[in-house]
CSV table of C-alpha atoms and ligand atoms in Angstrom, one decimal:
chain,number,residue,atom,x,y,z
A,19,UNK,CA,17.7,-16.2,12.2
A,20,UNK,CA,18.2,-14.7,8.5
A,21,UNK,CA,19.6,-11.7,8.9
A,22,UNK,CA,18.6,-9.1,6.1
A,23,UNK,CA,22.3,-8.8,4.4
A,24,UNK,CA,22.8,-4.9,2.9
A,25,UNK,CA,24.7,-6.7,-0.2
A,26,UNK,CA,21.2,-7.4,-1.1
A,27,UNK,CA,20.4,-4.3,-1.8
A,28,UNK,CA,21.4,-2.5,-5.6
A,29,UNK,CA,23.3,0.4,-5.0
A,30,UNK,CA,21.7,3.3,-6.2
A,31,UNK,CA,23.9,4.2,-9.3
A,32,UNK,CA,23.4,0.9,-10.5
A,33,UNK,CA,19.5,1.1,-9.7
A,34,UNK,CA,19.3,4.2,-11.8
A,35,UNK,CA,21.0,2.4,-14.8
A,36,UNK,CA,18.8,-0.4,-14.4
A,37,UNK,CA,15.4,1.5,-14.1
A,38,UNK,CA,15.9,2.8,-17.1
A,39,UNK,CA,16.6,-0.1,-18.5
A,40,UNK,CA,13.8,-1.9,-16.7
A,41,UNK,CA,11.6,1.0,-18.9
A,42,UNK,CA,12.9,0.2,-21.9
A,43,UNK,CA,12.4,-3.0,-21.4
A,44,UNK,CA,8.8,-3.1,-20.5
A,45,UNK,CA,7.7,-0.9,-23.2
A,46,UNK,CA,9.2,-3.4,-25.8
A,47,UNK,CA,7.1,-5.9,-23.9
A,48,UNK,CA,4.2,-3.9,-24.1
A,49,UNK,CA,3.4,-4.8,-20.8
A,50,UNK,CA,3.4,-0.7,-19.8
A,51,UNK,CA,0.2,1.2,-20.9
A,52,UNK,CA,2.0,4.4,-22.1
A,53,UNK,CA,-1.3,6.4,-20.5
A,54,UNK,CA,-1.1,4.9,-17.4
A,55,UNK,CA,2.6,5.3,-16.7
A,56,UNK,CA,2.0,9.0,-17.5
A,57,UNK,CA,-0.9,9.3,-15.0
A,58,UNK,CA,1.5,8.1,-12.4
A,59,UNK,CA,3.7,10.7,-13.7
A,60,UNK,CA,1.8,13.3,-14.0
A,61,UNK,CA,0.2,12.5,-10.6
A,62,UNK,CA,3.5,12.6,-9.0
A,63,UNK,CA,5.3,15.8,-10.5
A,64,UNK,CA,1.9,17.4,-8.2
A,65,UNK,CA,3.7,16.4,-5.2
A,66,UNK,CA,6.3,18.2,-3.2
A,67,UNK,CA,9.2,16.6,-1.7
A,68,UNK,CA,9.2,14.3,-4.9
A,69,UNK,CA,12.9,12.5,-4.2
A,70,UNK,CA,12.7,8.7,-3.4
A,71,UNK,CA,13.4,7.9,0.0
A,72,UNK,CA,16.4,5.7,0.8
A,73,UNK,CA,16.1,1.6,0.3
A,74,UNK,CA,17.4,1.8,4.0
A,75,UNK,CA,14.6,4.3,5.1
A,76,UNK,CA,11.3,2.2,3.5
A,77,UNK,CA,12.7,-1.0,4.8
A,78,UNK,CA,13.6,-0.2,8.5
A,79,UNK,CA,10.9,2.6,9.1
A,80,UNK,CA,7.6,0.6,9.0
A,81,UNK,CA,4.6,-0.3,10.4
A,82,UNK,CA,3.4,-3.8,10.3
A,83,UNK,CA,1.5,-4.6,13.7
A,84,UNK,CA,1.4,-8.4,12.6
A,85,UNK,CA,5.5,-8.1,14.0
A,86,UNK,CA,5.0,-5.2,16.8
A,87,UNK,CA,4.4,-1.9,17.2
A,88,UNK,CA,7.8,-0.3,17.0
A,89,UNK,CA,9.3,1.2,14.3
A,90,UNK,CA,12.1,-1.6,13.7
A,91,UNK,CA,10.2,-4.1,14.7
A,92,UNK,CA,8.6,-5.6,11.5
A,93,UNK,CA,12.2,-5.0,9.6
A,94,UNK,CA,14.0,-7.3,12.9
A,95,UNK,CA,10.8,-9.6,13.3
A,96,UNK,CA,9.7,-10.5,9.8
A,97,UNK,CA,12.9,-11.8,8.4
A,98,UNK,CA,11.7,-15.5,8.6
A,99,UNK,CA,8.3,-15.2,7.7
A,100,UNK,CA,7.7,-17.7,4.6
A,101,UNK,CA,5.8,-16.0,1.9
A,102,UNK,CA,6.3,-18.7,-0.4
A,103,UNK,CA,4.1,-21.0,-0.8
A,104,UNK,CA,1.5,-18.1,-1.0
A,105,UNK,CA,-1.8,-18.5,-2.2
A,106,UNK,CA,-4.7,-15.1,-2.9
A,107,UNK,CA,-8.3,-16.0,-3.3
A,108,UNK,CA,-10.3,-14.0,-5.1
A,109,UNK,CA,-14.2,-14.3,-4.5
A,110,UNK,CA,-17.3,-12.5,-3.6
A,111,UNK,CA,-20.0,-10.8,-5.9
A,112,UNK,CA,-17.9,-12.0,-8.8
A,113,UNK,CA,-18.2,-14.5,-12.2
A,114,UNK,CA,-14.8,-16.1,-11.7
A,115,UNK,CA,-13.3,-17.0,-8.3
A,116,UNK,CA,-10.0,-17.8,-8.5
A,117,UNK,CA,-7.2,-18.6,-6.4
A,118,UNK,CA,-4.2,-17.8,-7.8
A,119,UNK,CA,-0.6,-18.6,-6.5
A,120,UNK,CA,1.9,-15.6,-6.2
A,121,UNK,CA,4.0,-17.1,-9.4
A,122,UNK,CA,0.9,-17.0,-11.3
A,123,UNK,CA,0.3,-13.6,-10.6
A,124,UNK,CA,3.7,-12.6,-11.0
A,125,UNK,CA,3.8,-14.0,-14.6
A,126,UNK,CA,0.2,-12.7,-15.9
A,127,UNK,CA,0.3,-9.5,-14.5
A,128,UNK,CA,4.0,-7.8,-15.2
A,129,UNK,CA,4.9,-5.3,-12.8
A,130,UNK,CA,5.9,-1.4,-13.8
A,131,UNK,CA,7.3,1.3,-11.5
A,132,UNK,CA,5.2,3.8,-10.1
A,133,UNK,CA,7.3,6.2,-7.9
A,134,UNK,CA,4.2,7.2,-5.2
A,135,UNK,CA,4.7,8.9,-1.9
A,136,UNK,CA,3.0,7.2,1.0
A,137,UNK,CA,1.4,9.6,3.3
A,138,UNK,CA,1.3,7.9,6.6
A,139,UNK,CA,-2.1,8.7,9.2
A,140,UNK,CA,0.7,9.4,12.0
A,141,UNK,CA,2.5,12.4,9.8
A,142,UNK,CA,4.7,11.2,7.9
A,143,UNK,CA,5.6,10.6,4.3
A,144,UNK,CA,7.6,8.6,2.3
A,145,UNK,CA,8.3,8.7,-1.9
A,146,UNK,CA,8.8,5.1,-2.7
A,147,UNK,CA,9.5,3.5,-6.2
A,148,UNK,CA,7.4,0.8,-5.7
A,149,UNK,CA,6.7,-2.0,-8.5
A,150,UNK,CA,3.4,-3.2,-9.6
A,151,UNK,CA,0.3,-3.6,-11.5
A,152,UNK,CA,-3.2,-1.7,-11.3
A,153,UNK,CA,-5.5,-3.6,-9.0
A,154,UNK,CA,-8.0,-3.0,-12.2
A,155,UNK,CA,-6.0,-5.6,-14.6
A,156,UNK,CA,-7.1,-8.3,-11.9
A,157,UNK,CA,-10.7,-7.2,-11.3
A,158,UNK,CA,-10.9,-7.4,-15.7
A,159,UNK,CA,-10.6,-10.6,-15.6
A,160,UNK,CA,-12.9,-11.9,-12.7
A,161,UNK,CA,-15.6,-9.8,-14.3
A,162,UNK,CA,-17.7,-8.2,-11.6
A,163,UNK,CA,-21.4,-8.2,-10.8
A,164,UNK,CA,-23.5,-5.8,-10.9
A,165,UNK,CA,-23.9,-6.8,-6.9
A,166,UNK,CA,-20.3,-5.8,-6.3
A,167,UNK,CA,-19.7,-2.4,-4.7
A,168,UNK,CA,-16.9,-2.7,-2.5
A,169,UNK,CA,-13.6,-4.9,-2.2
A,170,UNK,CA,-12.6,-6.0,0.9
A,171,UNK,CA,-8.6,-6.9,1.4
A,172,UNK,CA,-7.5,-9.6,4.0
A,173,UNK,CA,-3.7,-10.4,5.5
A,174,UNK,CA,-2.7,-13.7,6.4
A,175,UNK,CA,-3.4,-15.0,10.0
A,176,UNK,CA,-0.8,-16.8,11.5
A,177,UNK,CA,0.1,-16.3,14.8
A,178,UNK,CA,3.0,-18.9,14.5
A,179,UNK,CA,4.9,-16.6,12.7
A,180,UNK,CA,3.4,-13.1,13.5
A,181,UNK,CA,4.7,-12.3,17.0
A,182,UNK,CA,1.9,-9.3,17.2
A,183,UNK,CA,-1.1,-11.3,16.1
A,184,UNK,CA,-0.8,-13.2,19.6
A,185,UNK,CA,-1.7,-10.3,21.2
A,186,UNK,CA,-5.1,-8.5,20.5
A,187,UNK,CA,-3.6,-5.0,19.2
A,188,UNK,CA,-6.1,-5.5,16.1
A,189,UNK,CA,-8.4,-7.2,15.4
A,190,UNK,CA,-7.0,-9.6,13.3
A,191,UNK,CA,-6.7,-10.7,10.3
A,192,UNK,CA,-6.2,-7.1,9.1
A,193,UNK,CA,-9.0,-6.1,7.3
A,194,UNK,CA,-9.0,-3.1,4.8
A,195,UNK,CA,-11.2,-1.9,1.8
A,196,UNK,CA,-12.5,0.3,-1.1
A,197,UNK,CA,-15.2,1.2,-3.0
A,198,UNK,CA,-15.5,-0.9,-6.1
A,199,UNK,CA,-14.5,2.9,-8.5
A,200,UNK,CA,-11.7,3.2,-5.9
A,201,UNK,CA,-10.6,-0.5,-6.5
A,202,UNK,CA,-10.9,0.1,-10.2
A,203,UNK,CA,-9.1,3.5,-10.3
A,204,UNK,CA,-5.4,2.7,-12.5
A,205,UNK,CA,-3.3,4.8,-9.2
A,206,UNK,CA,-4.4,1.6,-7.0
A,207,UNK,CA,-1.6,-0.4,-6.9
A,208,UNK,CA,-1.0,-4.3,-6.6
A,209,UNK,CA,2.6,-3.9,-5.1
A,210,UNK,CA,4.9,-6.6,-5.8
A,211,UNK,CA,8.5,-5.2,-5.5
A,212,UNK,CA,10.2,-1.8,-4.4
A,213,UNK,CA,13.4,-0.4,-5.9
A,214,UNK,CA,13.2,-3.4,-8.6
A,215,UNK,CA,13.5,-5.7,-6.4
A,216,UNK,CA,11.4,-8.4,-4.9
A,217,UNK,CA,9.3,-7.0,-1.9
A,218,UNK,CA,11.4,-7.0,1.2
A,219,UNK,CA,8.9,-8.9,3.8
A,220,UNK,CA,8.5,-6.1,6.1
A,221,UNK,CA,7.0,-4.2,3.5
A,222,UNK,CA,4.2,-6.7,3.0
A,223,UNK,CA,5.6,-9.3,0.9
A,224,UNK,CA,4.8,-11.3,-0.9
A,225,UNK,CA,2.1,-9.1,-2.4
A,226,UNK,CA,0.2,-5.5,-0.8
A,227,UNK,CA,-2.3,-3.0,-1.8
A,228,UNK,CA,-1.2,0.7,-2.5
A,229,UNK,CA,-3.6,3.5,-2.4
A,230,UNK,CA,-1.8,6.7,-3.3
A,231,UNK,CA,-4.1,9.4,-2.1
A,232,UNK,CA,-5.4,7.6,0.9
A,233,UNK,CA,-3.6,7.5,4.6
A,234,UNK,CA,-1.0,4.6,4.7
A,235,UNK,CA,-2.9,2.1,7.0
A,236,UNK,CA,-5.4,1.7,3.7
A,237,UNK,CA,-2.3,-0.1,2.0
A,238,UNK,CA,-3.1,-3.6,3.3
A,239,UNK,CA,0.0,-6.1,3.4
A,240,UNK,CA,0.6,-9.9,2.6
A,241,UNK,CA,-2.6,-9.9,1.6
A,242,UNK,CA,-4.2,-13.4,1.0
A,243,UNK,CA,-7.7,-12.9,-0.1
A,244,UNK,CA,-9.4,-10.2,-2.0
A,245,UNK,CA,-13.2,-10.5,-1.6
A,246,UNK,CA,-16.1,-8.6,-3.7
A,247,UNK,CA,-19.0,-7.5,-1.3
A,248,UNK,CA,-22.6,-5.7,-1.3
A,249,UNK,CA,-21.7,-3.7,2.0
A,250,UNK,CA,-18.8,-1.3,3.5
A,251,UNK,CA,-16.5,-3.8,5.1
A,252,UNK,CA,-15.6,-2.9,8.7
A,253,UNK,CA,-12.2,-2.7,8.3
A,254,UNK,CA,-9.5,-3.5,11.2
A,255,UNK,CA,-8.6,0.4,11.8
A,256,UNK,CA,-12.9,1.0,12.0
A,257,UNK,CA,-13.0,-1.8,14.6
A,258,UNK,CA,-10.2,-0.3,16.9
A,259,UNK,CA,-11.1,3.6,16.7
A,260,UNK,CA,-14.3,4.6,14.7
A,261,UNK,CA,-13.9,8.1,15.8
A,262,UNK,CA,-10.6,8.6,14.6
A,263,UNK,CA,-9.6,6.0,11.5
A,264,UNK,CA,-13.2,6.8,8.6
A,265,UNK,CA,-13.8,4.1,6.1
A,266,UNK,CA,-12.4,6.0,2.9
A,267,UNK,CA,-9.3,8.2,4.9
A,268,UNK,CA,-8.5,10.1,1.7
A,269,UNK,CA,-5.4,12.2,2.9
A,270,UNK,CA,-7.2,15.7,4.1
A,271,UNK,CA,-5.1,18.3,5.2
A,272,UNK,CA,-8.6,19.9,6.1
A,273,UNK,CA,-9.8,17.0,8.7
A,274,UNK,CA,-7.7,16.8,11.9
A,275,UNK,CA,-7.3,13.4,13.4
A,276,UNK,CA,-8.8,13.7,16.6
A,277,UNK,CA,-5.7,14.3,18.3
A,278,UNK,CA,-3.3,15.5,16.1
A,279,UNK,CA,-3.1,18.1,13.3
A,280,UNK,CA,-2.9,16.9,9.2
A,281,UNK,CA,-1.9,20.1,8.2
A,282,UNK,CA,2.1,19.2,7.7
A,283,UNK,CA,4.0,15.7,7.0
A,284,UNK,CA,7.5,14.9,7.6
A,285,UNK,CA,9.1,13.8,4.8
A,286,UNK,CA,11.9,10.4,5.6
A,287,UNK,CA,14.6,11.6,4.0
A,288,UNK,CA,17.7,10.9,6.0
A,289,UNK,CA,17.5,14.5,7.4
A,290,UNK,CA,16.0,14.5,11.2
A,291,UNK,CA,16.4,18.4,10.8
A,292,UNK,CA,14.5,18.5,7.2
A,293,UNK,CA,11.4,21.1,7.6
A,294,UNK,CA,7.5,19.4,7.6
A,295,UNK,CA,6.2,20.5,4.3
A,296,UNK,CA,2.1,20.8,3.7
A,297,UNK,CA,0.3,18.0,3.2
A,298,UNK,CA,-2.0,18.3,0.0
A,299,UNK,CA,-5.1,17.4,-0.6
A,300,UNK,CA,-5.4,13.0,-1.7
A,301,UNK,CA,-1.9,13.6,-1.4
A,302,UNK,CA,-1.2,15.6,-4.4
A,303,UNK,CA,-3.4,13.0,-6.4
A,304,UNK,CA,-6.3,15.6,-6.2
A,305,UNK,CA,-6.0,16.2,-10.5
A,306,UNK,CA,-6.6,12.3,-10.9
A,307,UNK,CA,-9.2,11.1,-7.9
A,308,UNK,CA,-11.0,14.1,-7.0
A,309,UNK,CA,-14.0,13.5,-9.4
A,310,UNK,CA,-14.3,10.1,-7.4
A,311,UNK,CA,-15.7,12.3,-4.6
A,312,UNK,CA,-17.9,15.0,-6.3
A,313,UNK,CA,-20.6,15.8,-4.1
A,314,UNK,CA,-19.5,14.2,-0.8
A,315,UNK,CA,-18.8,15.8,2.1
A,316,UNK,CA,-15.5,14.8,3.1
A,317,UNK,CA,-15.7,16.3,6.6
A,318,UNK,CA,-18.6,13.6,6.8
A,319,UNK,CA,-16.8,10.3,5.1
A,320,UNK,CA,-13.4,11.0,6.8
B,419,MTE,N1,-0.8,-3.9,6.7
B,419,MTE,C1,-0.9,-4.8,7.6
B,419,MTE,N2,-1.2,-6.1,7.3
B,419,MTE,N3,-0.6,-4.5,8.9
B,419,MTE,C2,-0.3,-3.3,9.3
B,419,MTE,O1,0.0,-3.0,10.5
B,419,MTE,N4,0.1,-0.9,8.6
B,419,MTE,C3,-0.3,0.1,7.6
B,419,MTE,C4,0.0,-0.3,6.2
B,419,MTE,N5,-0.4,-1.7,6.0
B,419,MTE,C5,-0.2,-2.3,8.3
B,419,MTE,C6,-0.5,-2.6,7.0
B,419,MTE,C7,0.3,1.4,7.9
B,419,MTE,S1,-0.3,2.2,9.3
B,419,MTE,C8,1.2,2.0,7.0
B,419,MTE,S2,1.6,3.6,7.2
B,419,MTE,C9,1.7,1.2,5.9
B,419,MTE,O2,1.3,-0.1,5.9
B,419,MTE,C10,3.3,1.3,5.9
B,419,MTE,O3,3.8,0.7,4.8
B,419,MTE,P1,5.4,0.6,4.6
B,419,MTE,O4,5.9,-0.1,5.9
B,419,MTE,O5,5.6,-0.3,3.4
B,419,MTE,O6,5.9,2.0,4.5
């Protein structure tokens, strides 16, 4: 077996020379919507606890059921999974379907760093400089109809390779979704890479989901089919536990999980001893994706 070598891994000084770089670099590309990268910025200055997590932390701390249920277990268990070829079909209540191989993706759609923190349903929280594209870039160019109102995101199946999937934990493949103004909202996040490099496979290579203001488990990874539909999919979290895992799971500090507080987080930060800080409302996103939920009653659509 592969083992995951730590010389892979940039050392931080030089990954702080290199990010700004990387900035520099995409802005004379033009690949970097100047608004956009401010949005993320401006989102994530609202949250506390803003300093990036370790490279060790976000790739041996995960949660990946497709390799088990333990902590470690998608960072010891994923290490051979082949994410190449790879493959996403896009189709549904759209003009274009496509299928579109990872390297096609990667080229038309240049990644940018978003540093977001990753509020996790359990209680925990993460800041991660993640790299990536808004989901909306994608949905521009399949052009949606008037029929679409939800996206529905799918992981591989492969129980040849995915220890967990031969056991019914889930219901698998993973299933997770959005409303079509979530999908299209510039925070949701096509992740392709974290701490400029490619994505490390237990984080969902070769390509995940990232929804900012919404509980962790909403962040579908390897992801190999993104589908436009008329109804609320029933996603894989629904399907286990309808009383405790709601359709949109917008971080609430206001709306318990059934059997545990989401008053506090603690942050990953090296520090076992570090104090729980408060949770904020979408995860300190509130300034950017409140006005998605004007009106609802968020007690209701947990
Ligand atoms: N995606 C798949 N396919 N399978 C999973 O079990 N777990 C989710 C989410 N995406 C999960 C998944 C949960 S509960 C969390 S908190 C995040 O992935 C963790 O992402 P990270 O390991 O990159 O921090």
């Amino acid at each position: 077996m592969k083992k995951f070598k730590y010389s892979e891994v940039t050392p931080e000084n030089i990954y702080k020379k290199r990010r700004s770089f990387v900035k520099s670099l995409s802005f004379g590309l033009g690949s970097l919507s100047i608004s956009s990268l401010s949005l993320i910025n401006n989102a994530f200055a609202n949250t506390e606890g803003n300093k990036p997590t370790s490279f060790e932390d976000i790739t041996t701390y995960n949660n990946y059921y497709e390799f088990g249920t333990g902590k470690s277990d998608p960072y010891l268990k994923s290490q051979n999974f082949k994410t190449k070829p790879w493959t996403v079909k896009i189709e549904g209540e759209i003009e274009k379907p496509l299928e579109l191989s990872i390297e096609e993706i990667l080229s038309s759609f240049p990644s940018e760093e978003r540093i977001l923190k990753l509020r996790c349903v359990e209680g925990w929280s993460m800041v991660i400089p993640w790299m990536g594209f808004s989901l909306s870039k994608l949905i521009e160019k399949v052009e949606l109809k008037p029929s679409a109102k939800f996206v529905e995101f799918e992981t591989v199946y492969d129980p040849e390779q995915m220890i967990g999937q031969r056991r019914p934990i889930l219901n698998w493949p993973y299933i997770e979704g959005l409303r079509i103004d979530e999908a299209m909202h510039p925070l949701t996040t096509v992740v392709t890479g974290l701490y400029q490099k490619e994505l490390p496979k237990q984080n969902g290579a070769p390509l995940r989901i990232f929804i900012p203001w919404k509980y962790g488990f909403k962040s579908a990874k390897a992801i190999v089919k993104i589908k436009f539909v008329k109804k609320m999919p029933n996603t894989a979290w629904m399907n286990a536990s309808p009383r405790e895992y709601g359709f949109y799971s917008n971080v609430n500090p206001n709306v318990n999980h059934p059997r545990w507080s989401q008053s506090t987080e603690r942050p990953i930060n090296g520090d076992i001893f570090a104090p729980r800080i408060k949770t904020l409302m979408f995860n300190g996103y509130g300034d950017e994706v409140a006005h998605l939920y004007t009106g609802m009653d968020l007690k209701k659509y947990f």
